[in-house]
Amino acid sequence: MFIFFRKWPLTIKLLLIGIVPILLLIYFSFVIIHEKAQNVKLIGNSIETIEQSYNIKELILNLGRERRFSYQYLLKKDSLVQLIDQRLRTDSSIKVLTLSHDPALNGFTKYTFLDELDTTRSYVDSDDTNQVNNVIQYYTNAVFRLNTLNSFPIPDNVLLQPIYQDFAAQRILSEMLMHLGVLRANIYTSLYSKGDLQSTLIATLPSYKIFNSYEKEFQLKASSNSRRIYDSVKNSSSYKPMIQYIDRLFQDKQFDSSFEAEKWWYLSANGIAALKDQQASIWKSVDFRMKKLYNNEKSIQKETLFFLLMSVFLVICFVIYIINHINLLLRELKLAARKISKGGTGIHLKYMPYGVIGNLAKSILQIEKNNLKLAKTANEIGTGNFYVEVSPRSSEDLLGKSIQQMQRDLREFNSQKDKIQLQTLELVHRRDEFFSMTSHELKTPITSLKAYTQLLLMDVSEKDINLRTEMLEKMDHQINKLVILINDLLDTSRLQYDQIHYYKLPLKLNKLVSEIISDIQLSNKGHQIIFQKNINVTVNADHYRLGQVVSNLLLNAAKYAPDNKEIIVRLDKKDDKVICSVKDFGCGIKQSEHEKIFERFYRVSGGNLHTYPGLGLGLFISKQIIEKHNGRLWLESEPGKGSTFYFELPVMDI
Ligand code: ADP
């Protein structure tokens, strides 16, 4: 799951980050809108309740009036026009309530006996005076039942709190008005009929008590403003006489005979109208404030919805902008990294943000800087500055280390090159030397040969035989020298291409050495070659080539020790090896030349170089021959004291 999440593109992850606040915003906005909708619904319901309360109150008033006109008509056939007119008003009030969708009013005509209204009206129309009490009772019952419908509470909601007090106050006033209507109607009926006054008083007393208790409740619950208005109504000339009359009536428990029914009716009409006005004004204020609240909540709901949509829109825009912005930054970094990966330089990463991306940009720039530095260093090295400082970027920097290694190799190569250059110079020098020596070596015997030839051509007959023989011997000697010289050159060339063939056979080394000493001694009378230790030893060797080595060593000993006559030759056996040594007491060789004298064409430089003839090939050829016989050739020498050359060969068991 974790790996799966890691592989998601960054854009999707950023979108996820953006979606979470958007969802939260939508959720909280939904909660607010829902709450606002609830408030709107609640206030709307409350407004409906208030309007319904108003309609019920209107119906109660109309029924009260219809009751009075019905009563008048039944008893005195009076007020027919008013009765008919009133019935129409009552019917329209009933119709308004019937049209209401409030479930609380479902079937209310049955509960309030209004479905029997037509029956009651038919009693009135039939002039049946016996039905007077029933008719009055019917209307009173209907009014009471209707009043119970009017007591729906409005919800005790925080929003409605400020108007709740006034709502309760107008409702109490409504109750007071209803009971005042009952009192008024009963008093009117008694005055009108001049009937049993005491029984009317007893029947009306509960309404009087209820009216008073509602008044007390009003004083307790109404707002100070409503109370103040009520007090002014109470002391007004239209309301006060009515209340005073009623109070006196229930205090004295008898009717004022001087008061006529009509007089009471009009007096009480003014009082009730005053109270009704107050109740209506409070109701209007409640209705107005309620509607204001309703509109307010509705507009807040709309605004909230608008702000929600705006916020979601803005958040989405912001999220898209941020994602786009981050993508652009990363794209810039990607292009820079790609450029670096292709070896490019000149990267511009401007206005990078702080934090991770900024650090990444800095790292990329640092990589470029380091690359440039390394490239410059490599360039310096390339132009031959092998001692420029190379600093790898870290212990893991392969490129830096490689450049460092390359620098070391180039330094090494350069010093090797210098060495080779020196060696080449030396070789060129040696070559020049070789040519001059070869020319000299070839020229000397040829000049002698030419001289002897000319001498011999000059009147040969006159020369004695001894002189001629001597001349021919000298010519032979020079020819031998030429042969050796040419053989050495040929051998050197063959050795270079490994073309010398060795015909190895068992060979008595002591015999070979003795023969060569004799040969050389014959032609070199100036030196005394002493075969100091002669042992009988056999080796597996090429007779001619091994003889070449011994001759070369003996001839060198003679050549480089012209003043010291003795040359000592020894054969020594050591384990399964035989060591042959040739010792002279000549000029000797300094230690630093001991290796070099075995190189091709090498001759020790200095005064002796031109003193002694030679091409620097003898030791080179001898060393190759000995090594081809599984042996080794070396020397011990001290300048001025002489040299001893040794060669060692495996002894052959016979
Ligand atoms: P060449 O004698 O023709 O110069 P070699 O290869 O025989 O060439 O010898 C190489 C060099 O070694 C000589 O030029 C000489 O300087 C030195 N050398 C050889 N043998 C002796 C020796 N016995 N005493 C002193 N120097 C010697």
XYZ file of C-alpha atoms and ligand atoms in Angstrom:
681
model
C 0.000 0.000 0.000
C 2.818 2.355 1.015
C 4.795 1.573 -2.159
C 1.624 1.899 -4.202
C 1.027 5.345 -2.671
C 4.670 6.352 -3.229
C 4.329 5.628 -6.938
C 1.387 7.984 -7.344
C 2.217 11.089 -9.396
C 2.907 14.200 -7.316
C 0.028 16.037 -9.015
C -2.467 13.469 -7.738
C -1.021 13.713 -4.228
C -1.231 17.502 -4.334
C -4.799 17.198 -5.603
C -5.565 14.937 -2.655
C -4.142 17.548 -0.297
C -6.342 20.135 -2.000
C -9.453 17.964 -1.997
C -9.389 17.437 1.776
C -9.875 21.143 2.667
C -12.434 21.463 -0.133
C -14.407 18.551 1.279
C -14.137 19.983 4.791
C -15.241 23.363 3.501
C -18.187 21.798 1.712
C -19.072 19.811 4.806
C -18.971 22.794 7.187
C -20.775 25.010 4.696
C -23.395 22.323 4.326
C -23.783 22.231 8.097
C -24.174 26.023 8.203
C -26.619 26.040 5.295
C -28.524 23.193 6.848
C -28.725 25.095 10.135
C -29.814 28.224 8.317
C -32.430 26.218 6.420
C -33.654 24.817 9.737
C -33.839 28.338 11.130
C -35.693 29.562 8.055
C -38.084 26.644 8.329
C -38.534 27.224 12.045
C -39.193 30.926 11.630
C -41.472 30.229 8.684
C -43.443 27.764 10.821
C -43.558 30.283 13.642
C -44.853 32.941 11.274
C -47.489 30.510 10.108
C -48.351 29.782 13.755
C -48.692 33.492 14.463
C -50.813 34.046 11.370
C -52.896 31.067 12.238
C -53.259 32.429 15.774
C -54.459 35.683 14.242
C -56.997 33.871 12.076
C -58.286 31.854 15.035
C -58.574 35.020 17.053
C -60.535 36.624 14.214
C -62.886 33.652 14.096
C -63.337 33.833 17.878
C -64.304 37.509 17.616
C -66.652 36.820 14.718
C -68.308 33.939 16.593
C -68.713 36.241 19.629
C -70.449 38.800 17.478
C -72.597 36.187 15.758
C -73.563 34.875 19.175
C -74.755 38.336 20.211
C -76.705 38.987 17.026
C -78.270 35.519 17.124
C -79.303 36.127 20.693
C -80.804 39.479 19.856
C -82.610 38.035 16.913
C -84.033 35.090 18.834
C -85.318 37.162 21.663
C -86.454 40.334 19.934
C -86.266 39.710 16.217
C -83.699 42.407 16.189
C -80.446 42.918 14.261
C -81.264 40.586 11.367
C -79.210 42.530 8.867
C -76.205 42.568 11.199
C -76.713 38.830 11.865
C -76.700 37.948 8.170
C -73.694 40.136 7.579
C -71.925 38.652 10.576
C -72.616 35.100 9.451
C -70.816 35.881 6.162
C -67.812 37.232 8.077
C -67.797 34.148 10.324
C -67.959 31.859 7.272
C -65.071 33.629 5.574
C -63.000 33.300 8.808
C -63.810 29.579 8.931
C -62.837 29.237 5.262
C -59.439 30.863 5.899
C -58.720 28.295 8.613
C -59.999 25.430 6.496
C -57.547 26.379 3.743
C -54.621 26.260 6.177
C -52.146 23.388 5.645
C -51.277 23.257 9.304
C -51.709 19.629 10.392
C -52.803 20.907 13.816
C -55.969 22.218 12.163
C -56.923 18.920 10.535
C -60.576 18.244 11.353
C -60.712 21.316 13.570
C -64.394 21.969 12.594
C -65.379 18.784 14.375
C -63.304 19.490 17.478
C -64.617 23.040 17.719
C -68.210 21.983 16.923
C -68.190 24.270 13.885
C -69.571 21.430 11.746
C -72.761 21.939 13.832
C -72.869 25.673 13.093
C -75.509 25.314 10.404
C -77.768 23.341 12.790
C -77.403 26.078 15.424
C -78.111 28.734 12.834
C -81.227 26.833 11.755
C -82.451 26.992 15.396
C -82.014 30.741 15.273
C -83.738 30.985 11.932
C -86.671 28.888 13.139
C -87.441 31.408 15.876
C -87.426 28.713 18.500
C -86.914 30.802 21.645
C -86.587 27.641 23.695
C -83.241 27.135 22.027
C -81.806 30.453 23.296
C -79.681 28.900 26.008
C -78.541 26.085 23.710
C -77.567 28.550 21.034
C -75.602 30.755 23.489
C -73.964 27.653 24.992
C -73.046 26.393 21.532
C -71.232 29.581 20.598
C -69.493 29.760 24.020
C -68.306 26.135 23.663
C -67.114 26.744 20.141
C -65.192 29.826 21.250
C -63.505 27.901 24.111
C -62.563 25.025 21.884
C -61.179 27.413 19.300
C -59.173 29.138 21.979
C -57.488 25.873 22.912
C -56.327 25.588 19.285
C -54.811 28.996 19.615
C -52.360 27.932 22.258
C -49.765 26.269 19.998
C -46.408 27.097 21.370
C -43.793 28.668 19.174
C -40.384 27.004 19.606
C -38.169 28.400 22.311
C -35.303 28.983 19.929
C -32.294 31.259 20.536
C -33.077 33.174 17.376
C -36.661 33.761 18.435
C -35.722 34.662 22.011
C -35.936 38.471 21.531
C -39.483 38.293 20.121
C -40.648 35.419 22.234
C -41.663 37.709 25.136
C -43.825 39.882 22.900
C -45.299 36.844 21.238
C -46.301 35.434 24.646
C -47.653 38.859 25.685
C -49.901 39.210 22.623
C -51.139 35.681 23.159
C -52.042 36.473 26.791
C -53.785 39.594 25.583
C -55.646 37.417 23.118
C -56.777 35.163 25.989
C -57.775 38.209 28.023
C -59.734 39.533 25.041
C -61.531 36.253 24.660
C -62.554 36.122 28.301
C -63.435 39.788 28.192
C -65.663 38.923 25.218
C -67.352 36.188 27.258
C -67.822 38.610 30.199
C -69.088 41.259 27.862
C -71.541 38.899 26.155
C -72.794 37.455 29.457
C -73.243 40.896 31.003
C -74.972 42.068 27.848
C -77.236 39.024 27.800
C -78.178 39.566 31.475
C -78.815 43.262 30.954
C -80.701 42.586 27.783
C -82.910 39.812 29.104
C -83.096 41.202 32.630
C -83.179 37.549 33.623
C -81.678 35.706 36.576
C -78.815 38.062 37.309
C -77.260 36.002 40.126
C -76.990 32.851 38.056
C -75.360 34.894 35.246
C -72.848 36.259 37.718
C -72.033 32.788 39.045
C -71.667 31.430 35.481
C -69.417 34.322 34.474
C -67.258 34.411 37.584
C -64.755 31.803 36.234
C -64.137 33.958 33.149
C -63.605 36.979 35.377
C -61.111 35.035 37.511
C -59.352 33.677 34.456
C -59.217 37.149 32.947
C -57.584 38.474 36.157
C -55.085 35.628 36.328
C -54.153 36.267 32.677
C -53.647 39.898 33.485
C -51.261 38.947 36.298
C -49.488 36.565 33.925
C -49.235 39.378 31.405
C -47.616 41.622 34.027
C -45.112 38.862 34.732
C -44.275 37.763 31.195
C -44.708 40.802 28.970
C -41.767 42.993 28.066
C -41.473 46.315 29.888
C -42.525 48.120 26.727
C -45.683 46.021 26.314
C -46.455 46.508 30.009
C -46.093 50.249 29.663
C -48.476 50.293 26.693
C -50.908 48.074 28.599
C -50.821 50.436 31.603
C -51.607 53.386 29.365
C -54.495 51.426 27.803
C -55.686 50.454 31.283
C -55.884 54.112 32.342
C -57.396 55.244 29.057
C -60.960 56.639 29.037
C -62.127 53.937 26.638
C -60.892 50.932 28.624
C -60.976 52.044 32.280
C -64.793 52.490 32.602
C -65.408 49.009 31.276
C -63.010 47.367 33.737
C -64.307 49.479 36.600
C -67.855 48.328 35.740
C -66.848 44.691 35.675
C -64.839 44.956 38.929
C -67.682 46.672 40.680
C -70.140 44.075 39.394
C -68.143 41.205 40.878
C -67.390 43.142 44.076
C -71.028 44.130 44.730
C -72.413 40.963 43.215
C -75.246 42.903 41.606
C -75.931 44.752 38.386
C -76.172 48.453 38.185
C -79.830 48.865 37.240
C -79.153 52.247 35.726
C -77.008 50.544 33.046
C -78.802 49.422 29.968
C -77.696 46.590 27.762
C -76.916 48.797 24.773
C -75.047 51.292 26.919
C -72.914 48.442 28.270
C -72.389 47.076 24.816
C -70.996 50.288 23.450
C -69.007 51.054 26.580
C -67.430 47.592 26.515
C -66.961 47.797 22.744
C -64.641 50.779 23.255
C -62.724 48.980 26.044
C -62.296 45.814 24.049
C -61.296 47.797 20.968
C -58.600 49.606 22.978
C -57.181 46.319 24.257
C -57.544 44.763 20.857
C -55.584 47.631 19.358
C -52.807 47.044 21.830
C -52.827 43.330 21.140
C -52.845 44.029 17.403
C -49.935 46.442 17.674
C -47.878 43.899 19.663
C -48.884 41.220 17.190
C -47.872 43.428 14.294
C -44.516 44.125 15.918
C -44.026 40.380 16.486
C -45.148 39.643 12.943
C -42.887 42.361 11.552
C -39.857 41.256 13.511
C -40.546 37.656 12.765
C -40.720 38.360 9.019
C -37.610 40.483 9.279
C -35.857 37.636 11.029
C -37.167 35.252 8.410
C -35.923 37.428 5.553
C -32.662 37.972 7.368
C -32.099 34.241 7.822
C -33.094 33.603 4.225
C -30.636 36.178 2.918
C -27.939 34.789 5.268
C -28.720 31.362 3.863
C -28.340 32.699 0.323
C -25.169 34.575 1.242
C -23.757 31.474 2.918
C -24.516 29.475 -0.194
C -22.916 32.183 -2.310
C -19.852 32.338 -0.057
C -19.651 28.572 -0.007
C -19.661 28.397 -3.799
C -17.192 31.267 -3.967
C -14.938 29.665 -1.345
C -15.037 26.279 -3.061
C -14.356 27.976 -6.363
C -11.505 30.026 -4.901
C -10.027 27.018 -3.071
C -10.205 24.962 -6.283
C -8.573 27.825 -8.216
C -5.947 28.166 -5.502
C -5.260 24.414 -5.421
C -4.998 24.297 -9.228
C -2.727 27.341 -9.148
C -0.496 25.800 -6.454
C -0.331 22.449 -8.282
C 0.478 24.229 -11.505
C 3.048 26.393 -9.773
C 4.764 23.387 -8.149
C 4.645 21.532 -11.479
C 6.306 24.491 -13.208
C 9.028 24.656 -10.548
C 9.643 20.916 -10.803
C 9.660 21.159 -14.602
C 12.329 23.852 -14.391
C 14.355 21.620 -12.082
C 13.800 18.627 -14.401
C 15.051 20.577 -17.429
C 18.061 21.792 -15.436
C 18.833 18.233 -14.280
C 18.397 16.951 -17.840
C 20.758 19.641 -19.118
C 23.330 18.630 -16.503
C 22.849 14.956 -17.393
C 23.710 15.846 -21.008
C 26.775 17.678 -19.782
C 25.384 21.157 -20.353
C 26.195 24.240 -18.319
C 24.818 27.758 -17.965
C 21.833 26.758 -15.852
C 19.556 29.552 -14.600
C 17.266 28.773 -11.702
C 15.881 32.088 -10.528
C 13.315 32.924 -7.858
C 13.242 29.465 -6.372
C 11.199 29.170 -3.163
C 12.608 28.418 0.253
C 12.366 24.858 1.594
C 12.715 21.529 -0.160
C 12.409 22.778 -3.750
C 14.790 25.657 -3.028
C 17.303 23.242 -1.536
C 16.922 20.956 -4.557
C 17.561 23.923 -6.867
C 20.640 24.864 -4.811
C 21.900 21.275 -5.070
C 21.431 21.296 -8.862
C 23.287 24.611 -9.128
C 25.986 23.205 -6.859
C 26.278 20.135 -9.121
C 26.677 22.440 -12.120
C 29.268 24.555 -10.251
C 31.211 21.445 -9.240
C 30.977 20.057 -12.779
C 32.283 23.329 -14.183
C 35.120 23.288 -11.667
C 35.993 19.710 -12.575
C 35.701 20.494 -16.294
C 38.066 23.465 -15.878
C 40.496 21.302 -13.937
C 40.297 18.581 -16.608
C 40.849 21.260 -19.242
C 43.902 22.559 -17.380
C 45.241 19.025 -17.186
C 44.514 18.648 -20.899
C 46.629 21.718 -21.674
C 49.534 20.153 -19.837
C 49.189 21.567 -16.345
C 49.487 18.251 -14.524
C 49.975 19.883 -11.160
C 46.644 21.765 -10.983
C 44.747 20.938 -7.781
C 41.935 18.396 -8.293
C 39.468 18.250 -5.429
C 36.852 15.484 -5.705
C 33.418 16.611 -4.527
C 33.219 13.908 -1.878
C 34.618 10.524 -0.970
C 31.985 9.028 -3.329
C 32.889 11.266 -6.276
C 33.860 8.762 -8.972
C 34.338 11.414 -11.645
C 36.558 13.546 -9.409
C 38.580 10.509 -8.388
C 38.875 9.419 -12.009
C 40.178 12.866 -12.982
C 42.603 12.666 -10.086
C 43.702 9.234 -11.276
C 43.955 10.531 -14.832
C 46.100 13.394 -13.552
C 48.411 10.922 -11.729
C 48.593 8.694 -14.827
C 49.364 11.669 -17.047
C 52.052 12.828 -14.636
C 53.538 9.331 -14.702
C 53.150 9.170 -18.450
C 54.791 12.542 -18.785
C 57.787 11.556 -16.694
C 57.985 8.284 -18.664
C 57.791 10.319 -21.823
C 60.656 12.513 -20.588
C 62.644 9.402 -19.772
C 61.895 7.906 -23.167
C 62.814 11.192 -24.772
C 66.130 11.094 -22.937
C 66.623 7.479 -23.890
C 65.760 8.279 -27.494
C 68.266 11.086 -27.465
C 70.790 8.713 -26.015
C 69.916 6.121 -28.657
C 70.273 8.714 -31.389
C 73.594 9.649 -29.882
C 74.566 6.001 -29.714
C 73.439 5.471 -33.284
C 75.594 8.398 -34.422
C 78.381 6.978 -32.380
C 77.796 3.562 -33.923
C 77.948 4.946 -37.421
C 81.153 6.806 -36.720
C 82.660 3.758 -34.962
C 81.475 1.380 -37.689
C 82.935 3.634 -40.358
C 86.120 3.828 -38.343
C 86.190 0.084 -37.681
C 85.584 -0.698 -41.336
C 87.910 1.968 -42.607
C 90.929 0.946 -40.480
C 91.303 -2.652 -41.818
C 90.389 -1.592 -45.346
C 93.028 1.192 -45.300
C 95.598 -1.378 -44.050
C 94.487 -3.896 -46.657
C 94.761 -1.244 -49.386
C 98.244 -0.224 -48.192
C 99.459 -3.829 -48.100
C 97.936 -4.533 -51.492
C 99.721 -1.525 -53.044
C 102.989 -2.518 -51.439
C 102.615 -5.995 -52.816
C 101.858 -4.617 -56.291
C 105.028 -2.530 -56.278
C 107.729 -4.628 -57.784
C 106.896 -7.823 -55.993
C 109.999 -9.570 -57.192
C 112.216 -7.316 -55.201
C 110.527 -8.112 -51.881
C 111.853 -10.949 -49.958
C 109.643 -13.824 -49.105
C 109.629 -13.112 -45.366
C 108.365 -9.592 -45.819
C 105.703 -10.785 -48.198
C 104.542 -13.439 -45.792
C 104.410 -10.910 -42.983
C 102.334 -8.586 -45.153
C 99.927 -11.334 -46.103
C 99.579 -12.351 -42.401
C 98.719 -8.781 -41.503
C 96.223 -8.656 -44.330
C 94.676 -11.870 -43.022
C 94.508 -10.389 -39.559
C 92.658 -7.344 -40.862
C 90.337 -9.536 -42.902
C 89.582 -11.575 -39.715
C 88.743 -8.383 -37.908
C 86.390 -7.437 -40.728
C 84.790 -10.899 -40.627
C 84.259 -10.629 -36.831
C 82.819 -7.170 -37.248
C 80.436 -8.199 -39.994
C 79.496 -11.386 -38.061
C 78.717 -9.313 -34.983
C 76.481 -7.020 -37.026
C 74.737 -10.007 -38.627
C 74.261 -11.726 -35.255
C 72.804 -8.572 -33.757
C 70.312 -8.349 -36.565
C 69.420 -12.052 -36.200
C 69.120 -11.772 -32.435
C 66.641 -8.959 -32.871
C 64.341 -11.317 -34.804
C 65.323 -14.418 -32.830
C 66.736 -16.078 -35.952
C 69.870 -17.641 -34.473
C 69.791 -21.417 -34.398
C 71.635 -23.208 -31.634
C 73.019 -26.676 -32.333
C 73.476 -27.923 -28.805
C 75.557 -30.979 -28.151
C 77.522 -32.300 -25.133
C 80.649 -30.230 -25.069
C 83.815 -30.369 -23.004
C 83.931 -26.805 -21.795
C 87.535 -27.001 -20.536
C 88.628 -28.254 -23.953
C 86.820 -25.419 -25.729
C 88.295 -22.779 -23.406
C 91.855 -24.238 -23.867
C 91.511 -24.183 -27.658
C 90.319 -20.575 -27.723
C 93.058 -19.454 -25.290
C 95.604 -21.077 -27.635
C 94.104 -19.383 -30.696
C 94.075 -15.953 -29.122
C 97.450 -16.381 -27.512
C 98.786 -17.174 -30.986
C 97.636 -13.903 -32.490
C 98.085 -11.858 -29.341
C 101.606 -12.183 -28.206
C 101.462 -9.093 -26.015
C 99.336 -10.760 -23.289
C 99.809 -13.794 -21.192
C 96.630 -15.802 -20.776
C 96.798 -18.076 -17.754
C 94.345 -20.938 -17.507
C 94.519 -20.973 -13.736
C 91.963 -23.645 -12.919
C 91.004 -26.195 -15.487
C 88.384 -28.779 -14.602
C 86.910 -31.434 -16.726
C 83.293 -30.436 -17.275
C 80.684 -31.106 -19.937
C 77.893 -28.781 -20.907
C 75.123 -29.027 -23.431
C 75.989 -26.228 -25.814
C 76.455 -24.921 -29.326
C 80.169 -25.202 -29.880
C 80.476 -22.225 -32.201
C 78.300 -19.847 -30.146
C 79.873 -20.709 -26.797
C 83.320 -20.279 -28.400
C 82.138 -16.864 -29.620
C 81.359 -15.890 -25.967
C 84.741 -17.085 -24.603
C 86.614 -15.345 -27.459
C 84.728 -12.105 -26.875
C 85.515 -12.102 -23.145
C 89.216 -12.873 -23.771
C 89.562 -10.321 -26.586
C 87.860 -7.642 -24.403
C 90.214 -8.507 -21.504
C 93.147 -7.995 -23.836
C 91.667 -4.879 -25.456
C 90.781 -3.028 -22.245
C 93.987 -3.928 -20.423
C 96.679 -2.960 -22.915
C 99.334 -2.291 -20.284
C 98.682 -5.208 -17.949
C 99.728 -8.364 -19.597
C 98.107 -10.996 -17.437
C 94.726 -12.491 -18.118
C 93.502 -15.207 -15.735
C 90.938 -17.774 -16.820
C 89.209 -20.164 -14.341
C 86.597 -22.886 -14.418
C 84.849 -23.500 -11.111
C 82.135 -25.958 -10.322
C 79.376 -25.016 -7.898
C 76.620 -27.571 -7.271
C 75.387 -28.584 -10.710
C 76.747 -25.462 -12.358
C 80.056 -24.504 -13.882
C 81.345 -20.933 -13.645
C 83.853 -19.658 -16.146
C 85.671 -16.436 -15.235
C 87.988 -14.175 -17.256
C 89.952 -11.718 -15.136
C 91.995 -8.789 -16.396
C 93.782 -5.927 -14.710
C 92.783 -3.175 -17.108
C 90.824 0.040 -16.952
C 87.815 -1.486 -15.142
C 84.204 -0.336 -15.315
C 82.382 1.873 -12.831
C 79.373 0.375 -11.049
C 76.721 2.529 -12.807
C 77.757 1.025 -16.189
C 77.607 -2.636 -15.125
C 74.075 -3.101 -16.472
C 74.329 -0.885 -19.485
C 77.351 -2.518 -21.099
C 75.123 -5.502 -21.945
C 72.868 -3.273 -24.037
C 73.093 -3.169 -27.821
C 75.658 -0.689 -29.160
C 76.459 0.532 -25.668
C 80.003 1.576 -25.047
C 81.289 3.217 -21.927
C 81.735 6.880 -22.706
C 84.762 8.890 -21.716
C 88.341 9.069 -22.831
C 88.535 5.334 -23.532
C 85.696 5.393 -26.037
C 87.898 6.251 -28.952
C 91.013 4.653 -27.505
C 89.610 1.131 -27.876
C 87.989 0.053 -31.127
C 84.626 -1.672 -31.053
C 80.917 -1.365 -31.746
C 79.386 -2.237 -28.350
C 77.923 -5.536 -29.622
C 80.136 -8.254 -28.162
C 78.679 -8.364 -24.615
C 75.154 -7.927 -25.927
C 75.508 -10.963 -28.193
C 77.352 -12.979 -25.465
C 74.606 -12.350 -22.886
C 71.897 -13.503 -25.347
C 73.848 -16.657 -26.162
C 74.465 -17.563 -22.482
C 70.827 -16.976 -21.579
C 69.772 -19.223 -24.481
C 71.921 -21.892 -22.756
C 69.994 -21.378 -19.484
C 72.927 -19.595 -17.917
C 73.804 -16.117 -16.846
C 76.543 -13.582 -17.546
C 77.734 -10.904 -15.104
C 80.842 -9.047 -13.968
C 82.731 -7.672 -11.052
C 84.826 -4.625 -11.753
C 86.442 -1.581 -10.232
C 87.682 1.327 -12.313
C 91.481 1.289 -12.616
C 91.809 -2.159 -11.057
C 90.413 -4.396 -13.729
C 87.366 -6.519 -14.426
C 86.265 -10.126 -14.006
C 83.519 -11.411 -16.310
C 81.669 -14.588 -15.296
C 79.324 -16.912 -17.093
C 77.571 -19.815 -15.462
C 76.086 -22.881 -17.234
C 74.320 -26.012 -16.067
C 76.647 -28.998 -15.960
C 75.628 -31.957 -18.018
C 75.571 -35.382 -16.285
C 77.045 -38.049 -18.452
P 83.193 -3.354 -27.722
O 84.283 -3.988 -26.922
O 83.222 -3.719 -29.131
O 83.043 -1.920 -27.460
P 81.565 -4.979 -26.051
O 80.129 -5.266 -26.081
O 82.440 -6.155 -26.076
O 81.810 -3.944 -27.187
O 81.842 -4.193 -24.739
C 81.034 -3.156 -24.413
C 81.796 -2.164 -23.560
O 82.100 -2.725 -22.300
C 83.039 -1.768 -24.122
O 82.952 -0.688 -25.009
C 83.848 -1.390 -22.896
O 83.705 -0.067 -22.569
C 83.322 -2.262 -21.836
N 84.172 -3.460 -21.553
C 84.008 -4.692 -22.017
N 84.940 -5.536 -21.560
C 85.738 -4.787 -20.747
C 86.857 -5.052 -19.955
N 87.382 -6.283 -19.864
N 87.439 -4.052 -19.274
C 86.901 -2.813 -19.312
N 85.840 -2.490 -20.057
C 85.234 -3.461 -20.758
